[in-house]
Coordinates of C-alpha atoms in Angstrom, one line a residue:
M5 CA 75.5 190.1 309.5
T6 CA 77.4 193.3 308.6
A7 CA 74.2 195.1 307.6
A8 CA 72.8 194.3 311.2
W9 CA 76.2 195.5 312.7
S10 CA 75.9 198.9 310.7
A11 CA 72.5 199.7 312.0
W12 CA 73.4 198.5 315.6
F13 CA 76.3 201.1 315.5
R14 CA 74.3 203.8 313.9
L15 CA 71.4 203.5 316.5
Q16 CA 74.2 203.3 319.2
Y17 CA 75.8 206.6 318.1
R18 CA 72.8 208.3 317.7
L19 CA 71.9 207.5 321.4
L20 CA 75.1 208.2 322.6
R21 CA 74.7 211.8 320.5
L22 CA 71.5 212.6 322.5
L23 CA 73.0 211.6 325.7
D24 CA 76.1 213.8 325.1
P25 CA 75.2 216.7 327.6
L26 CA 75.1 213.8 330.8
V27 CA 78.2 212.0 329.3
R28 CA 80.0 215.2 329.2
A29 CA 79.1 216.2 332.8
A30 CA 80.4 212.8 334.0
W31 CA 83.4 213.2 331.9
H32 CA 84.3 216.5 333.5
G33 CA 83.0 215.4 337.0
F34 CA 84.7 211.9 337.4
P35 CA 87.7 211.7 335.1
G36 CA 88.5 208.2 334.5
W37 CA 85.1 207.0 335.1
L38 CA 84.8 206.6 331.4
G39 CA 88.0 205.0 330.9
A40 CA 90.1 206.7 328.4
V41 CA 87.8 209.1 326.8
V42 CA 89.2 212.4 325.1
E43 CA 87.6 215.0 323.3
L44 CA 88.3 215.6 319.6
R45 CA 88.2 219.1 318.6
V46 CA 88.2 219.5 314.6
S47 CA 87.1 222.1 312.3
G48 CA 84.4 221.1 310.1
R49 CA 85.4 220.4 306.4
R50 CA 82.4 222.4 305.0
S51 CA 81.2 224.9 307.7
G52 CA 84.9 225.7 309.3
Q53 CA 83.2 225.7 312.6
Q54 CA 84.9 223.7 315.3
R55 CA 83.4 220.5 316.3
H56 CA 83.9 218.8 319.8
L57 CA 83.0 215.1 319.9
L58 CA 84.0 212.6 322.9
L59 CA 85.9 209.3 321.8
T60 CA 87.5 206.7 323.2
G61 CA 91.6 207.3 322.8
L62 CA 93.0 203.8 322.1
T63 CA 96.5 203.2 323.3
L64 CA 98.4 200.3 321.9
D65 CA 102.4 200.0 322.0
G66 CA 102.5 203.6 323.5
R67 CA 100.9 204.9 320.5
L68 CA 97.4 207.0 320.5
Y69 CA 94.8 206.1 318.1
L70 CA 91.0 207.0 317.4
G71 CA 88.4 205.2 315.5
H72 CA 85.2 204.4 314.1
P73 CA 83.9 201.1 313.9
N74 CA 81.3 201.3 311.7
G75 CA 83.2 203.3 308.7
D76 CA 83.5 206.8 307.9
A77 CA 81.4 209.4 310.0
A78 CA 81.2 213.0 309.9
W79 CA 84.3 213.3 312.4
T80 CA 86.5 211.1 310.3
R81 CA 85.5 213.0 307.1
N82 CA 86.5 216.2 309.0
L83 CA 89.3 214.9 310.5
E84 CA 90.6 213.7 307.0
A85 CA 90.0 217.3 306.0
A86 CA 92.0 219.1 308.4
T87 CA 95.4 219.5 308.7
G88 CA 95.4 219.0 312.4
A89 CA 93.1 218.7 315.1
V90 CA 93.3 218.9 319.1
I91 CA 92.6 216.0 321.6
V92 CA 91.8 217.2 325.4
A93 CA 92.0 214.7 328.1
A94 CA 89.3 215.1 331.1
D95 CA 91.8 217.1 333.1
G96 CA 91.7 219.7 330.6
T97 CA 95.4 218.9 328.8
A98 CA 95.2 219.6 325.3
L99 CA 97.6 218.1 322.6
E100 CA 97.7 219.2 318.9
I101 CA 98.0 216.3 316.7
R102 CA 98.1 215.2 313.3
A103 CA 96.0 212.2 312.2
T104 CA 97.2 209.3 309.8
R105 CA 94.6 207.0 308.3
L106 CA 95.4 203.2 309.0
R107 CA 94.9 201.4 305.6
S108 CA 94.6 197.5 305.9
G109 CA 97.4 196.0 307.5
E110 CA 99.0 194.6 310.3
E111 CA 99.0 197.8 312.5
R112 CA 95.3 198.3 311.8
T113 CA 94.5 194.6 312.3
R114 CA 96.4 194.6 315.5
L115 CA 94.5 197.7 316.9
I116 CA 91.1 196.5 315.9
V117 CA 91.8 193.0 317.8
A118 CA 93.0 194.6 320.9
T119 CA 90.0 197.5 320.9
A120 CA 87.7 194.7 322.6
R121 CA 90.0 195.3 325.5
L122 CA 90.7 198.7 325.2
Q123 CA 87.0 199.7 325.4
P124 CA 85.6 199.9 328.5
F125 CA 82.6 197.6 329.3
P126 CA 79.9 196.9 327.9
G127 CA 81.7 198.2 324.6
S128 CA 84.5 195.8 325.0
L129 CA 81.6 193.0 324.6
V130 CA 80.1 194.6 321.5
Y131 CA 83.4 195.2 319.9
R132 CA 84.4 191.5 320.2
A133 CA 81.4 190.2 318.8
A134 CA 81.2 192.8 315.8
R135 CA 85.2 192.1 315.1
A136 CA 84.7 191.0 311.7
H137 CA 82.4 194.0 310.7
I138 CA 85.0 196.4 312.2
L139 CA 88.0 194.7 310.4
R140 CA 86.0 195.0 307.2
V141 CA 84.6 198.6 307.6
G142 CA 86.2 200.3 310.7
V143 CA 88.1 203.6 310.3
Y144 CA 91.3 204.2 312.5
Y145 CA 94.0 206.7 312.8
R146 CA 97.0 207.0 314.4
L147 CA 97.7 210.1 316.3
E148 CA 101.1 212.1 316.5
P149 CA 101.9 215.3 318.2
Q150 CA 101.7 218.2 315.7
A151 CA 105.2 219.6 315.4
D152 CA 105.3 223.3 317.0
P153 CA 107.2 225.3 314.6
A154 CA 108.1 227.5 317.7
A155 CA 110.0 224.6 319.3
E156 CA 112.1 224.0 316.6
P157 CA 115.7 224.6 317.0
E158 CA 117.1 227.2 314.9
H159 CA 119.5 226.2 312.3
E160 CA 122.5 228.6 312.8
E161 CA 124.6 229.5 309.6
H162 CA 128.1 227.8 310.0
D163 CA 130.7 230.4 308.8
P164 CA 133.3 228.0 307.0
G165 CA 136.1 230.6 307.8

């Protein structure tokens, strides 16, 4: 069944890339209509050019995650190679982030299981049906705000005398 799910996700994401201009217009025109969709801005690992991709931001236990159910994709490889990236909400709010790839374990499993309820319909149905495939090959990242060196408090030298 994994081969069938792999083919399904490749087809689904190819179709979404073709529909990107329409989806983007709806995302900007009707914030919230597409659920928790965010734009990921990350540098291409080979070209260095800024790449923009709409993805569903997953929030679980107050933490933000991104993932791909079908294993590594161009954007996951770019995110791995980058030292940081930016996520942008539909209202234009941007946040510099650092991404940590989740390895097999409790956090990744809980996120994948929760994804079926975090995805908007009809994606929720697909994620529920493909859960075993996603647990086997899915790639997920925990996103954390990038530390802003300008916001760090300055350390004053203490005069012991």
